[in-house]
mmCIF file of C-alpha atoms in Angstrom:
data_model
loop_
_atom_site.group_PDB
_atom_site.id
_atom_site.type_symbol
_atom_site.label_atom_id
_atom_site.label_comp_id
_atom_site.label_asym_id
_atom_site.label_seq_id
_atom_site.Cartn_x
_atom_site.Cartn_y
_atom_site.Cartn_z
ATOM 1 C CA MET A 1 4.550 23.266 13.980
ATOM 2 C CA ALA A 2 1.860 22.707 16.703
ATOM 3 C CA ALA A 3 2.317 20.442 19.383
ATOM 4 C CA THR A 4 0.147 18.091 17.968
ATOM 5 C CA THR A 5 2.475 17.470 14.687
ATOM 6 C CA ILE A 6 2.179 13.386 14.110
ATOM 7 C CA ILE A 7 4.424 11.890 11.249
ATOM 8 C CA ALA A 8 3.297 9.435 9.157
ATOM 9 C CA ILE A 9 6.299 7.195 7.218
ATOM 10 C CA GLY A 10 5.179 4.812 4.036
ATOM 11 C CA ALA A 11 8.237 2.424 2.652
ATOM 12 C CA SER A 12 8.570 -0.816 0.917
ATOM 13 C CA ALA A 13 11.403 -2.214 -0.758
ATOM 14 C CA GLY A 14 14.842 -1.175 0.800
ATOM 15 C CA GLY A 15 12.526 0.095 3.619
ATOM 16 C CA VAL A 16 14.725 -1.888 6.293
ATOM 17 C CA GLY A 17 17.757 -0.084 5.549
ATOM 18 C CA ALA A 18 16.211 3.457 4.920
ATOM 19 C CA LEU A 19 13.983 3.565 7.962
ATOM 20 C CA ARG A 20 17.091 2.333 10.136
ATOM 21 C CA SER A 21 18.976 5.552 8.585
ATOM 22 C CA LEU A 22 16.094 7.826 9.324
ATOM 23 C CA VAL A 23 15.623 6.919 12.813
ATOM 24 C CA ALA A 24 19.522 6.771 13.534
ATOM 25 C CA GLY A 25 19.461 10.548 13.164
ATOM 26 C CA LEU A 26 16.481 11.795 15.307
ATOM 27 C CA PRO A 27 17.459 13.468 18.551
ATOM 28 C CA PRO A 28 16.119 11.157 21.923
ATOM 29 C CA SER A 29 14.384 14.606 22.330
ATOM 30 C CA PHE A 30 12.041 14.356 19.189
ATOM 31 C CA SER A 31 8.872 14.729 20.250
ATOM 32 C CA ALA A 32 6.292 13.384 18.006
ATOM 33 C CA PRO A 33 4.910 10.613 17.246
ATOM 34 C CA ILE A 34 5.819 8.700 14.185
ATOM 35 C CA LEU A 35 3.523 5.780 12.717
ATOM 36 C CA ILE A 36 5.337 3.932 9.927
ATOM 37 C CA VAL A 37 3.783 1.158 7.355
ATOM 38 C CA LEU A 38 6.363 -1.156 6.141
ATOM 39 C CA HIS A 39 4.777 -3.800 3.236
ATOM 40 C CA ILE A 40 5.199 -6.839 5.486
ATOM 41 C CA GLY A 41 2.469 -8.499 4.541
ATOM 42 C CA ALA A 42 1.191 -11.427 7.072
ATOM 43 C CA HIS A 43 4.737 -12.337 7.729
ATOM 44 C CA ARG A 44 6.768 -11.651 11.529
ATOM 45 C CA SER A 45 8.467 -8.009 11.821
ATOM 46 C CA GLU A 46 11.943 -7.750 13.781
ATOM 47 C CA LEU A 47 11.284 -4.389 13.070
ATOM 48 C CA ALA A 48 10.950 -2.649 16.059
ATOM 49 C CA ALA A 49 13.822 -3.576 17.825
ATOM 50 C CA ILE A 50 16.291 -3.396 14.205
ATOM 51 C CA LEU A 51 14.748 0.484 14.620
ATOM 52 C CA THR A 52 14.747 0.431 18.456
ATOM 53 C CA ALA A 53 18.110 -0.686 18.378
ATOM 54 C CA ALA A 54 19.109 1.820 15.537
ATOM 55 C CA GLY A 55 18.175 5.477 17.185
ATOM 56 C CA PRO A 56 17.516 6.878 20.881
ATOM 57 C CA VAL A 57 13.395 7.301 20.350
ATOM 58 C CA ALA A 58 11.728 4.350 21.047
ATOM 59 C CA ALA A 59 9.300 1.696 18.407
ATOM 60 C CA LYS A 60 6.838 -0.332 19.347
ATOM 61 C CA GLN A 61 4.431 -2.691 17.204
ATOM 62 C CA ALA A 62 0.830 -0.967 17.801
ATOM 63 C CA HIS A 63 -2.076 -2.201 19.513
ATOM 64 C CA ASP A 64 -5.485 -2.104 18.516
ATOM 65 C CA GLY A 65 -7.317 1.491 20.478
ATOM 66 C CA GLU A 66 -3.700 2.125 22.192
ATOM 67 C CA LYS A 67 -3.111 6.249 22.462
ATOM 68 C CA ILE A 68 -1.032 8.297 20.313
ATOM 69 C CA ALA A 69 1.837 9.179 22.701
ATOM 70 C CA PRO A 70 4.628 11.736 21.565
ATOM 71 C CA GLY A 71 7.813 10.889 21.649
ATOM 72 C CA GLN A 72 7.328 7.116 19.699
ATOM 73 C CA ILE A 73 7.432 5.396 17.184
ATOM 74 C CA TYR A 74 4.853 3.217 16.169
ATOM 75 C CA LEU A 75 4.751 0.187 13.248
ATOM 76 C CA ALA A 76 1.906 -1.576 11.565
ATOM 77 C CA PRO A 77 1.533 -5.162 12.754
ATOM 78 C CA PRO A 78 1.276 -8.071 10.533
ATOM 79 C CA ASP A 79 -1.668 -8.413 8.001
ATOM 80 C CA ARG A 80 -3.376 -5.216 9.957
ATOM 81 C CA HIS A 81 -3.749 -1.681 8.496
ATOM 82 C CA MET A 82 -3.184 0.605 10.849
ATOM 83 C CA ILE A 83 -4.812 4.101 10.951
ATOM 84 C CA VAL A 84 -6.050 6.851 13.457
ATOM 85 C CA VAL A 85 -9.012 8.493 15.038
ATOM 86 C CA ASP A 86 -9.438 11.057 17.381
ATOM 87 C CA GLY A 87 -6.129 10.441 18.553
ATOM 88 C CA VAL A 88 -6.410 6.469 18.917
ATOM 89 C CA ILE A 89 -4.567 3.617 16.574
ATOM 90 C CA ARG A 90 -6.936 1.716 15.287
ATOM 91 C CA LEU A 91 -5.259 -1.583 13.671
ATOM 92 C CA LEU A 92 -8.313 -3.286 10.570
ATOM 93 C CA ARG A 93 -8.144 -6.151 9.020
ATOM 94 C CA GLY A 94 -10.123 -5.077 6.043
ATOM 95 C CA PRO A 95 -9.888 -5.813 2.498
ATOM 96 C CA LYS A 96 -6.192 -4.994 1.025
ATOM 97 C CA GLU A 97 -5.582 -1.720 -0.871
ATOM 98 C CA ASN A 98 -2.879 -2.350 -3.557
ATOM 99 C CA CYS A 99 -2.865 -5.566 -2.854
ATOM 100 C CA SER A 100 -1.041 -5.278 0.152
ATOM 101 C CA ARG A 101 -2.391 -5.074 4.484
ATOM 102 C CA PRO A 102 -0.855 -3.425 5.867
ATOM 103 C CA ALA A 103 -1.578 -1.023 3.095
ATOM 104 C CA ILE A 104 0.286 3.184 3.201
ATOM 105 C CA ASP A 105 -2.281 5.114 1.822
ATOM 106 C CA PRO A 106 -4.620 4.023 4.640
ATOM 107 C CA LEU A 107 -3.046 5.624 7.151
ATOM 108 C CA PHE A 108 -2.298 8.380 5.153
ATOM 109 C CA ARG A 109 -5.851 8.818 4.717
ATOM 110 C CA SER A 110 -6.671 9.010 8.385
ATOM 111 C CA VAL A 111 -4.166 11.245 9.371
ATOM 112 C CA ALA A 112 -4.493 13.423 6.959
ATOM 113 C CA GLU A 113 -8.268 13.158 7.963
ATOM 114 C CA ASN A 114 -7.411 13.702 11.703
ATOM 115 C CA TYR A 115 -4.861 15.767 11.831
ATOM 116 C CA GLY A 116 -4.706 18.091 8.623
ATOM 117 C CA PRO A 117 -2.200 21.047 8.574
ATOM 118 C CA ASP A 118 -0.488 19.091 11.835
ATOM 119 C CA ALA A 119 0.309 15.669 9.433
ATOM 120 C CA ILE A 120 3.665 15.529 7.787
ATOM 121 C CA GLY A 121 3.767 12.577 5.047
ATOM 122 C CA VAL A 122 6.535 10.854 4.200
ATOM 123 C CA VAL A 123 7.300 8.320 1.186
ATOM 124 C CA LEU A 124 10.325 6.429 0.643
ATOM 125 C CA THR A 125 11.751 3.398 -1.017
ATOM 126 C CA GLY A 126 9.637 1.144 -2.745
ATOM 127 C CA ASN A 127 8.345 -0.279 -5.550
ATOM 128 C CA LEU A 128 5.108 0.568 -7.482
ATOM 129 C CA ASN A 129 3.162 3.303 -6.348
ATOM 130 C CA ASP A 130 1.655 2.913 -2.363
ATOM 131 C CA GLY A 131 1.473 5.721 -0.368
ATOM 132 C CA THR A 132 1.238 8.255 -3.330
ATOM 133 C CA ALA A 133 -2.375 8.561 -2.930
ATOM 134 C CA GLY A 134 -2.609 9.002 0.515
ATOM 135 C CA LEU A 135 0.026 11.706 0.770
ATOM 136 C CA TYR A 136 -2.194 13.752 -2.050
ATOM 137 C CA ASP A 137 -4.783 13.228 0.641
ATOM 138 C CA ILE A 138 -2.492 14.862 2.932
ATOM 139 C CA LYS A 139 -1.345 17.652 0.859
ATOM 140 C CA ARG A 140 -5.162 18.481 -0.074
ATOM 141 C CA ARG A 141 -5.482 19.561 3.565
ATOM 142 C CA GLY A 142 -3.126 20.929 4.485
ATOM 143 C CA GLY A 143 -0.139 18.885 5.510
ATOM 144 C CA ILE A 144 3.226 19.106 4.221
ATOM 145 C CA ALA A 145 3.886 16.145 1.809
ATOM 146 C CA VAL A 146 7.334 14.711 1.340
ATOM 147 C CA ALA A 147 8.992 11.907 -0.369
ATOM 148 C CA GLN A 148 12.635 10.959 -0.893
ATOM 149 C CA ALA A 149 14.551 11.393 -3.406
ATOM 150 C CA ALA A 150 14.283 9.035 -6.175
ATOM 151 C CA HIS A 151 17.954 8.866 -7.626
ATOM 152 C CA ASP A 152 18.305 8.695 -3.912
ATOM 153 C CA ALA A 153 15.871 5.281 -2.785
ATOM 154 C CA ALA A 154 16.995 1.457 -3.392
ATOM 155 C CA TYR A 155 14.145 1.125 -5.479
ATOM 156 C CA PRO A 156 12.701 4.470 -6.830
ATOM 157 C CA GLU A 157 9.221 3.768 -8.235
ATOM 158 C CA MET A 158 7.420 5.108 -5.050
ATOM 159 C CA PRO A 159 8.926 7.969 -4.760
ATOM 160 C CA THR A 160 9.011 9.271 -8.075
ATOM 161 C CA SER A 161 5.528 8.277 -8.280
ATOM 162 C CA ALA A 162 5.078 10.739 -5.611
ATOM 163 C CA ALA A 163 6.438 13.528 -7.075
ATOM 164 C CA ALA A 164 4.783 12.939 -9.935
ATOM 165 C CA HIS A 165 1.316 13.247 -8.501
ATOM 166 C CA VAL A 166 1.508 15.551 -5.706
ATOM 167 C CA GLN A 167 2.767 19.011 -5.456
ATOM 168 C CA LEU A 168 5.946 17.989 -2.604
ATOM 169 C CA ASP A 169 6.851 20.429 -0.033
ATOM 170 C CA TYR A 170 10.459 18.273 0.441
ATOM 171 C CA CYS A 171 11.922 16.151 -2.097
ATOM 172 C CA LEU A 172 15.137 14.964 -0.117
ATOM 173 C CA PRO A 173 17.751 12.403 0.412
ATOM 174 C CA LEU A 174 17.857 10.075 3.030
ATOM 175 C CA ALA A 175 20.241 11.345 4.641
ATOM 176 C CA GLU A 176 18.848 14.849 5.414
ATOM 177 C CA LEU A 177 15.231 13.778 5.834
ATOM 178 C CA ALA A 178 15.591 13.446 9.628
ATOM 179 C CA GLY A 179 17.417 17.073 10.703
ATOM 180 C CA LEU A 180 14.453 18.266 7.856
ATOM 181 C CA LEU A 181 11.740 16.983 10.694
ATOM 182 C CA VAL A 182 13.013 17.823 13.173
ATOM 183 C CA LYS A 183 13.342 21.124 12.137
ATOM 184 C CA LEU A 184 9.236 20.863 10.700
ATOM 185 C CA VAL A 185 8.198 20.060 14.516
ATOM 186 C CA GLY A 186 10.392 22.921 16.088
ATOM 187 C CA GLY A 187 8.445 24.788 13.743
ATOM 188 C CA LYS A 188 12.325 26.251 12.274
ATOM 189 C CA THR A 189 11.201 25.308 8.879
ATOM 190 C CA ALA A 190 8.412 27.360 6.693
ATOM 191 C CA LYS A 191 6.450 25.255 4.448
ATOM 192 C CA GLU A 192 8.314 25.604 1.735
ATOM 193 C CA PRO A 193 9.798 23.542 -1.368
ATOM 194 C CA VAL A 194 12.948 22.540 -1.837
ATOM 195 C CA MET A 195 13.732 20.597 -4.106
ATOM 196 C CA ALA A 196 16.569 20.751 -6.822
ATOM 197 C CA ASN A 197 13.675 19.821 -9.923
ATOM 198 C CA PRO A 198 10.560 20.677 -8.455
ATOM 199 C CA ILE A 199 8.232 18.320 -10.364
ATOM 200 C CA SER A 200 4.984 19.663 -10.401
ATOM 201 C CA PRO A 201 1.793 17.342 -10.400
ATOM 202 C CA ARG A 202 -0.079 16.941 -13.272
ATOM 203 C CA GLU A 203 -3.274 19.029 -12.123
ATOM 204 C CA HIS A 204 -3.114 21.727 -10.143
ATOM 205 C CA GLY A 205 -5.763 23.052 -7.374
ATOM 206 C CA GLN A 206 -6.954 19.670 -7.422
ATOM 207 C CA GLY A 207 -10.473 19.246 -5.943
ATOM 208 C CA PRO A 208 -11.830 16.501 -3.825
ATOM 209 C CA GLU A 209 -11.725 12.773 -4.666
ATOM 210 C CA ILE A 210 -13.985 12.351 -7.857
ATOM 211 C CA VAL A 211 -16.013 9.203 -7.794
ATOM 212 C CA PRO A 212 -17.987 9.024 -11.124
ATOM 213 C CA SER A 213 -21.768 7.960 -10.151
ATOM 214 C CA GLY A 214 -21.529 5.658 -13.739
ATOM 215 C CA PHE A 215 -19.736 4.993 -16.237
ATOM 216 C CA GLU A 216 -18.522 6.417 -19.098
ATOM 217 C CA ARG A 217 -18.766 3.148 -21.042
ATOM 218 C CA PRO A 218 -19.453 -0.574 -19.687
ATOM 219 C CA PHE A 219 -16.207 -1.645 -18.003
ATOM 220 C CA THR A 220 -15.618 -5.301 -17.079
ATOM 221 C CA VAL A 221 -12.837 -5.641 -15.295
ATOM 222 C CA THR A 222 -12.952 -7.647 -12.247
ATOM 223 C CA CYS A 223 -11.219 -7.485 -8.596
ATOM 224 C CA PRO A 224 -8.212 -9.547 -9.240
ATOM 225 C CA ASP A 225 -8.756 -10.518 -5.312
ATOM 226 C CA CYS A 226 -12.717 -11.440 -4.578
ATOM 227 C CA GLY A 227 -13.720 -11.357 -8.017
ATOM 228 C CA GLY A 228 -16.134 -8.617 -7.720
ATOM 229 C CA ALA A 229 -16.697 -5.635 -11.124
ATOM 230 C CA LEU A 230 -14.404 -2.872 -10.477
ATOM 231 C CA LYS A 231 -14.905 1.481 -10.550
ATOM 232 C CA LYS A 232 -12.690 3.455 -11.726
ATOM 233 C CA PHE A 233 -12.789 6.327 -10.684
ATOM 234 C CA GLU A 234 -9.616 9.758 -10.031
ATOM 235 C CA HIS A 235 -8.373 10.339 -7.407
ATOM 236 C CA GLY A 236 -6.393 14.043 -8.534
ATOM 237 C CA SER A 237 -4.258 12.844 -11.142
ATOM 238 C CA ILE A 238 -4.176 9.119 -9.747
ATOM 239 C CA ILE A 239 -6.271 6.785 -11.566
ATOM 240 C CA LYS A 240 -8.102 4.234 -9.086
ATOM 241 C CA PHE A 241 -10.059 1.287 -9.119
ATOM 242 C CA GLY A 242 -12.163 0.136 -6.690
ATOM 243 C CA CYS A 243 -14.930 -3.109 -5.843
ATOM 244 C CA HIS A 244 -17.613 -3.244 -3.476
ATOM 245 C CA ILE A 245 -15.725 -5.370 -1.153
ATOM 246 C CA GLY A 246 -13.245 -2.473 -0.269
ATOM 247 C CA HIS A 247 -10.470 -3.912 -3.033
ATOM 248 C CA THR A 248 -8.433 -0.762 -3.937
ATOM 249 C CA TYR A 249 -5.705 -0.424 -6.537
ATOM 250 C CA THR A 250 -3.801 2.126 -8.342
ATOM 251 C CA ALA A 251 -3.783 1.413 -11.925
ATOM 252 C CA GLN A 252 -0.637 0.323 -12.155
ATOM 253 C CA ILE A 253 -0.849 -2.006 -9.253
ATOM 254 C CA MET A 254 -3.794 -3.854 -10.799
ATOM 255 C CA ALA A 255 -2.159 -4.230 -14.057
ATOM 256 C CA SER A 256 0.590 -5.675 -12.161
ATOM 257 C CA ALA A 257 -2.658 -7.810 -10.093
ATOM 258 C CA GLN A 258 -3.762 -8.562 -13.202
ATOM 259 C CA PHE A 259 -1.137 -10.263 -14.585
ATOM 260 C CA GLU A 260 -0.241 -12.390 -11.690
ATOM 261 C CA GLU A 261 -3.848 -13.695 -11.073
ATOM 262 C CA MET A 262 -3.998 -14.017 -15.446
ATOM 263 C CA GLU A 263 -0.714 -16.499 -15.049
ATOM 264 C CA LYS A 264 -2.229 -18.522 -11.930
ATOM 265 C CA VAL A 265 -4.767 -19.364 -13.905
ATOM 266 C CA MET A 266 -3.084 -20.160 -17.005
ATOM 267 C CA ARG A 267 -0.464 -22.050 -14.757
ATOM 268 C CA ALA A 268 -3.528 -24.091 -13.167
ATOM 269 C CA ALA A 269 -5.046 -25.073 -16.913
ATOM 270 C CA VAL A 270 -1.717 -26.866 -17.527
ATOM 271 C CA ARG A 271 -2.198 -28.593 -14.770
ATOM 272 C CA PHE A 272 -5.399 -29.638 -14.884
ATOM 273 C CA LEU A 273 -4.511 -30.902 -18.626
ATOM 274 C CA ASN A 274 -1.716 -32.941 -17.254
ATOM 275 C CA GLU A 275 -3.785 -34.430 -14.820
ATOM 276 C CA ARG A 276 -6.489 -35.105 -17.308
ATOM 277 C CA ALA A 277 -3.943 -36.522 -19.387
ATOM 278 C CA GLU A 278 -2.626 -39.042 -16.853
ATOM 279 C CA PHE A 279 -5.890 -40.122 -15.622
ATOM 280 C CA CYS A 280 -6.896 -40.898 -19.537
ATOM 281 C CA LEU A 281 -3.684 -43.000 -19.905
ATOM 282 C CA GLN A 282 -5.013 -44.765 -16.484
ATOM 283 C CA MET A 283 -8.345 -45.281 -17.937
ATOM 284 C CA ALA A 284 -6.065 -46.960 -21.144
ATOM 285 C CA GLU A 285 -3.998 -49.349 -19.261
ATOM 286 C CA TYR A 286 -7.414 -50.550 -17.300
ATOM 287 C CA SER A 287 -8.985 -50.855 -20.042
ATOM 288 C CA HIS A 288 -6.146 -52.576 -22.905
ATOM 289 C CA ARG A 289 -7.945 -56.398 -22.015
ATOM 290 C CA SER A 290 -11.547 -55.605 -21.795
ATOM 291 C CA GLU A 291 -12.768 -53.273 -24.420
ATOM 292 C CA PRO A 292 -9.476 -52.027 -26.520
ATOM 293 C CA ASP A 293 -11.662 -50.039 -28.788
ATOM 294 C CA ILE A 294 -12.022 -48.067 -25.611
ATOM 295 C CA SER A 295 -8.724 -48.348 -24.859
ATOM 296 C CA SER A 296 -7.253 -46.480 -27.844
ATOM 297 C CA GLN A 297 -9.986 -44.106 -27.167
ATOM 298 C CA TRP A 298 -8.061 -42.820 -23.949
ATOM 299 C CA HIS A 299 -5.003 -43.289 -25.443
ATOM 300 C CA GLU A 300 -5.900 -40.801 -28.377
ATOM 301 C CA ALA A 301 -7.609 -38.435 -25.178
ATOM 302 C CA SER A 302 -4.571 -38.781 -23.022
ATOM 303 C CA LYS A 303 -1.942 -37.516 -26.100
ATOM 304 C CA GLN A 304 -4.289 -34.120 -27.013
ATOM 305 C CA ALA A 305 -4.605 -33.264 -23.311
ATOM 306 C CA LEU A 306 -0.607 -33.355 -22.726
ATOM 307 C CA ASP A 307 0.206 -32.198 -26.309
ATOM 308 C CA ARG A 308 -2.337 -29.074 -25.165
ATOM 309 C CA ALA A 309 -0.486 -28.781 -21.859
ATOM 310 C CA TYR A 310 2.505 -28.193 -23.982
ATOM 311 C CA LYS A 311 1.422 -26.113 -26.073
ATOM 312 C CA LEU A 312 -0.404 -23.948 -23.205
ATOM 313 C CA ARG A 313 2.779 -24.215 -21.296
ATOM 314 C CA ASP A 314 4.584 -22.880 -24.194
ATOM 315 C CA LEU A 315 2.513 -19.665 -23.964
ATOM 316 C CA VAL A 316 2.841 -19.352 -20.741
ATOM 317 C CA GLU A 317 6.608 -18.928 -20.723
ATOM 318 C CA GLN A 318 6.277 -16.579 -23.636
ATOM 319 C CA ASP A 319 7.768 -12.916 -22.551
ATOM 320 C CA TRP A 320 4.606 -10.137 -22.289
ATOM 321 C CA LEU A 321 4.443 -6.975 -21.764
ATOM 322 C CA THR A 322 4.380 -5.551 -18.844
ATOM 323 C CA PRO A 323 4.568 -1.573 -18.659
ATOM 324 C CA GLU A 324 4.019 -1.341 -14.876
ATOM 325 C CA ALA A 325 7.054 -3.294 -14.519
ATOM 326 C CA SER A 326 9.398 -2.102 -17.281
ATOM 327 C CA THR A 327 11.200 0.556 -14.896
ATOM 328 C CA THR A 328 12.811 -1.881 -12.767
ATOM 329 C CA GLY A 329 13.103 -4.890 -14.969
ATOM 330 C CA ARG A 330 11.875 -7.361 -12.345
ATOM 331 C CA SER A 331 8.485 -8.778 -12.570
ATOM 332 C CA ALA A 332 5.806 -7.947 -9.650
ATOM 333 C CA THR A 333 5.706 -11.071 -8.642
ATOM 334 C CA ASP A 334 8.912 -10.503 -7.382
ATOM 335 C CA LYS A 335 8.294 -6.967 -5.796
ATOM 336 C CA ARG A 336 5.656 -8.459 -3.592
ATOM 337 C CA LEU A 337 7.914 -11.287 -2.719
ATOM 338 C CA HIS A 338 11.061 -9.226 -1.868
ATOM 339 C CA PRO A 339 9.980 -6.322 -0.099
ATOM 340 C CA ASN A 340 13.120 -5.186 1.774
#
């Protein structure tokens, strides 16, 4: 591999332990820079200290405008996308992608564009499928696509998605990934698939991202983040949705985000009905002596609002079909609230 080799790693649920294990296997002489995105949202992170303590290669939270140096681990900070431009790290508070900021896809895309065949992308444990589209970009620009073996991952959805949509070069257990990276950076390993059970992507010879110029039919789904109209497009074999603000979603994450917004709106309606019931009851008590007929109407309005609140609450609490979450049995909300 060339001296300009760069490694981009993405992880979500279970990622702290996986990253700690991976960096512990690297030698002190490891020369390639490593850029890591873990889904931490806007929360404070101690990942730099954890990884520095785990292995011989120093880890630090990245700074905007910082020049990428060899033998250093850079971590995306809270609430910022991390990308690379001309060998420099840029931190952006751009629109969330796949409901995450930092997200994995923006880093992978930028690494693919700036480093081409000298890029190595690695998808580790995590829920849903952030990182798949970005790994596809790395692969189609001649880079090396790597994923943790799904059976070895604490949360297999992200590596499973990567294997389903990207023609992986390597798909290995976590314990073997550090050794693989050492060999790749040292130029000792050819770019050959070593998967025990190779999974071909749904399409071969995939061309560049296809963004249709118009809709085949009216599409009325709106963005869960901003309410803007969404366009559907294909990225290789991956179906994605994006709004004009820049929020993007894979189909699976779109379904999850849409469900969360629907549930939020319905629970808000329950709250408003409860508040209306209480307001009408207070008005009934206030007008009881001076206007008994009006008071009776207030009482009826209160009972009506309360009755509908109960019915709506029962509807919200019924089981809903959530195919996007069926692989783990956990709700999408739980997945994002407990990424590690």
